[in-house]
Coordinates of C-alpha atoms in Angstrom, one line a residue:
M1 CA 0.0 -0.1 0.1
Y2 CA 1.2 3.4 -1.2
R3 CA 0.8 6.4 1.3
E4 CA 2.2 9.9 1.0
R5 CA 2.1 13.4 2.5
A6 CA 3.1 16.9 1.5
S7 CA 6.8 17.3 3.4
R8 CA 8.0 20.1 5.3
L9 CA 10.7 20.4 2.3
P10 CA 8.8 23.0 0.1
G11 CA 7.8 21.0 -3.0
A12 CA 8.7 17.6 -1.9
V13 CA 6.6 14.8 -0.8
V14 CA 7.4 12.1 1.7
W15 CA 6.1 8.6 1.6
T16 CA 6.0 4.8 2.4
N17 CA 5.2 1.9 -0.1
T18 CA 4.5 -1.4 1.2
L19 CA 4.9 -3.8 -1.8
T20 CA 3.0 -7.2 -2.2
G21 CA 5.3 -8.7 -4.8
D22 CA 3.0 -8.3 -7.8
T23 CA 4.2 -6.6 -11.0
N24 CA 2.3 -3.2 -10.5
S25 CA 2.8 -2.8 -6.7
G26 CA 6.3 -1.9 -7.5
R27 CA 5.8 -0.1 -10.9
V28 CA 7.2 3.5 -10.5
L29 CA 6.2 5.7 -13.3
P30 CA 8.3 8.7 -14.7
D31 CA 7.6 12.0 -12.8
G32 CA 10.5 14.2 -13.5
C33 CA 11.7 13.9 -10.0
M34 CA 14.4 12.2 -7.9
D35 CA 13.9 10.5 -4.6
L36 CA 15.9 9.8 -1.5
L37 CA 15.0 6.3 -0.3
W38 CA 15.2 4.1 2.8
H39 CA 15.3 0.2 2.0
E40 CA 16.4 -2.4 4.1
D41 CA 18.6 -0.2 6.5
R42 CA 20.2 1.5 3.4
L43 CA 19.8 5.0 1.9
L44 CA 19.6 5.1 -1.7
V45 CA 19.0 7.5 -4.5
A46 CA 16.6 7.0 -7.2
G47 CA 17.6 8.9 -10.5
P48 CA 15.0 10.5 -12.8
D49 CA 13.2 8.0 -14.9
T50 CA 12.5 8.0 -18.7
R51 CA 10.5 4.8 -18.6
A52 CA 8.5 2.7 -15.8
H53 CA 10.9 1.2 -13.0
L54 CA 10.2 -2.1 -11.6
T55 CA 11.0 -2.8 -8.1
G56 CA 12.0 -6.6 -8.1
G57 CA 11.7 -9.1 -5.3
G58 CA 9.1 -10.2 -3.0
P59 CA 7.2 -8.2 -0.3
S60 CA 9.0 -5.2 1.1
T61 CA 8.6 -1.8 2.5
W62 CA 10.2 1.3 1.1
A63 CA 10.1 4.8 2.6
G64 CA 11.2 8.0 0.6
L65 CA 11.4 11.6 0.0
R66 CA 10.5 12.7 -3.4
F67 CA 12.0 16.1 -4.2
G68 CA 10.3 18.6 -6.6
P69 CA 11.5 18.5 -10.0
G70 CA 15.1 20.2 -10.5
T71 CA 15.8 20.3 -6.8
A72 CA 17.8 17.2 -6.0
P73 CA 20.9 17.7 -8.0
A74 CA 22.0 20.7 -6.0
L75 CA 21.3 19.0 -2.8
L76 CA 23.0 15.7 -3.6
G77 CA 25.9 17.4 -5.5
V78 CA 25.4 15.1 -8.7
P79 CA 23.8 16.0 -12.1
A80 CA 20.6 14.4 -12.6
H81 CA 21.5 12.8 -16.1
E82 CA 24.4 11.0 -14.3
L83 CA 21.6 9.1 -12.4
R84 CA 18.9 8.7 -15.2
D85 CA 16.9 5.5 -14.7
Q86 CA 19.1 4.2 -12.1
R87 CA 19.0 3.5 -8.2
V88 CA 22.3 3.9 -6.5
D89 CA 23.4 3.6 -2.9
L90 CA 24.1 6.9 -1.2
T91 CA 27.8 5.6 -0.8
D92 CA 28.3 5.7 -4.5
L93 CA 27.9 9.4 -4.2
W94 CA 29.2 10.4 -1.1
G95 CA 31.9 9.1 1.5
A96 CA 31.1 5.8 3.3
A97 CA 31.8 7.4 6.9
E98 CA 29.3 10.3 6.1
V99 CA 26.8 7.9 4.8
R100 CA 27.2 5.9 7.8
R101 CA 26.5 8.7 10.0
L102 CA 23.5 9.7 8.2
T103 CA 22.1 6.2 8.0
A104 CA 22.5 6.0 12.0
R105 CA 20.4 9.3 12.1
V106 CA 17.5 7.7 10.0
R107 CA 17.6 4.7 12.1
A108 CA 17.2 6.6 15.3
A109 CA 14.5 8.7 14.0
A110 CA 11.0 7.8 15.3
D111 CA 10.3 6.3 11.8
P112 CA 12.3 6.4 8.4
V113 CA 10.2 9.0 7.0
T114 CA 10.7 11.4 9.6
G115 CA 14.4 10.5 9.5
I116 CA 14.5 11.0 5.7
E117 CA 12.6 14.3 5.8
E118 CA 15.0 15.7 8.6
L119 CA 18.0 14.9 6.6
A120 CA 16.6 16.5 3.6
L121 CA 15.7 19.5 5.3
R122 CA 19.5 19.6 6.7
L123 CA 20.8 19.5 3.2
A124 CA 18.4 22.1 1.9
A125 CA 19.3 24.5 4.8
D126 CA 23.0 24.4 3.5
T127 CA 22.3 24.6 -0.3
A128 CA 21.2 27.3 -2.9
G129 CA 17.6 26.7 -4.3
P130 CA 17.1 25.3 -7.6
D131 CA 17.5 27.4 -10.8
P132 CA 14.5 29.6 -10.8
A133 CA 14.1 29.7 -14.5
L134 CA 13.8 26.0 -14.4
R135 CA 11.1 26.4 -11.8
V136 CA 9.0 28.3 -14.3
L137 CA 9.8 25.8 -17.1
V138 CA 8.4 23.1 -14.9
A139 CA 5.2 24.9 -14.0
A140 CA 4.7 26.1 -17.7
L141 CA 5.0 22.7 -19.2
D142 CA 2.9 21.1 -16.5
A143 CA 0.0 23.4 -17.8
G144 CA 0.7 22.3 -21.2
R145 CA 2.7 25.2 -22.6
P146 CA 5.1 24.4 -25.6
V147 CA 8.7 24.1 -25.0
G148 CA 9.8 26.5 -27.7
A149 CA 7.5 29.3 -26.5
T150 CA 8.4 28.8 -23.0
A151 CA 11.9 29.1 -23.9
D152 CA 11.5 32.2 -25.7
E153 CA 9.5 33.7 -22.7
L154 CA 12.4 32.7 -20.6
G155 CA 15.0 34.2 -22.8
I156 CA 17.1 31.1 -23.0
G157 CA 18.4 29.6 -26.1
A158 CA 17.4 26.0 -27.0
R159 CA 20.8 24.5 -26.3
Q160 CA 21.3 26.1 -23.0
L161 CA 17.9 25.1 -22.0
H162 CA 18.7 21.5 -22.9
R163 CA 22.0 21.6 -21.1
R164 CA 20.5 23.2 -17.9
S165 CA 17.5 20.4 -18.1
L166 CA 20.0 17.6 -18.3
V167 CA 21.7 18.8 -15.2
A168 CA 18.4 19.5 -13.4
F169 CA 16.1 17.0 -14.5
G170 CA 18.2 14.3 -16.1
Y171 CA 16.6 14.8 -19.8
G172 CA 15.8 17.8 -21.9
P173 CA 12.8 19.7 -21.7
K174 CA 10.9 17.8 -24.4
T175 CA 11.1 14.7 -22.5
L176 CA 10.1 16.4 -19.5
A177 CA 7.1 17.9 -21.2
R178 CA 6.0 14.1 -22.4
I179 CA 6.3 13.0 -18.8
L180 CA 4.3 15.7 -17.2
R181 CA 1.8 15.4 -19.7
L182 CA 1.4 11.7 -19.1
R183 CA 1.0 12.4 -15.3
R184 CA -1.9 14.9 -16.2
A185 CA -3.5 12.4 -18.5
L186 CA -3.3 9.6 -16.1
A187 CA -4.9 11.9 -13.3
L188 CA -7.9 12.4 -15.6
A189 CA -8.1 8.6 -16.7
R190 CA -8.2 7.7 -12.9
A191 CA -10.7 10.1 -12.2
G192 CA -13.2 8.5 -14.8
T193 CA -12.5 10.7 -17.9
P194 CA -12.8 8.4 -21.2
P195 CA -9.6 7.9 -23.0
A196 CA -10.7 10.0 -26.1
E197 CA -11.5 13.0 -23.9
T198 CA -8.5 12.5 -21.8
A199 CA -6.2 12.8 -25.0
A200 CA -8.0 15.8 -26.2
R201 CA -7.8 17.7 -22.9
T202 CA -4.1 16.8 -22.4
G203 CA -2.8 17.8 -25.9
Y204 CA -2.4 14.4 -27.6
A205 CA -3.3 14.0 -31.3
D206 CA -5.7 11.6 -30.7
Q207 CA -6.4 8.5 -28.3
A208 CA -4.1 6.4 -30.3
H209 CA -1.1 8.9 -29.6
L210 CA -2.2 8.7 -26.0
S211 CA -1.9 4.7 -25.8
R212 CA 1.4 4.9 -27.6
E213 CA 2.8 7.4 -25.1
V214 CA 1.4 5.3 -22.1
R215 CA 3.1 2.0 -23.3
A216 CA 6.3 4.1 -24.2
L217 CA 6.5 5.5 -20.7
A218 CA 4.5 3.2 -18.4
G219 CA 5.2 -0.1 -20.1
L220 CA 1.6 -1.3 -20.0
P221 CA -1.7 -0.5 -22.0
L222 CA -3.8 2.3 -20.4
R223 CA -6.6 -0.1 -19.3
E224 CA -4.1 -2.4 -17.5
L225 CA -2.2 0.3 -16.0
L226 CA -5.3 1.8 -14.5
R227 CA -6.5 -1.6 -13.3
G228 CA -3.2 -2.3 -11.6
G229 CA -2.7 1.1 -10.1
G230 CA 1.2 1.7 -10.9
G231 CA 1.8 5.3 -10.0

């Protein structure tokens, strides 16, 4: 069972997920974000996904903090594109002694979610915030604005925007736009909006276009994805 709440870190969400071992309970869809994870007494980092990530193995429990899009790279000290489609141990990014100290703090907290949240808040207190232009980009793309028009409004050239997006999100703005559009479409579909209407309201050419994007990014047909509840 998946549960989440807004974090005290602005723009972030803390969550727990108890997996049953079936395929969809561990299907994580792309969302333009990175996560700090706690699993089996270890701290890990989930890089930005370009396709559905399947958490293998049997029943297990995960906890995590999902940073807002573009926020994690500055806090973790690593460009997002270096972790694209990966789950890595925090010791791969930071020194082992530091990670042992942080792991002990999470372990000593009232619960893993609280421990991870406190860790993220301490990191944020010592780090500059994300690029303000990229925050505007995320908001514009999430509202369905075209990439080119948004870049023009920001006064950023296409190549520079792509480079900055790779560092912040792990991929270029067009891929980010696809992922955010899919999230909007799935929200409508899960609320009961028919597929054809969902496609029209979220900017797809037609229902077939929506179906292709769902398969490409989520790895399942829309109907099966909605039935299984991957998120």
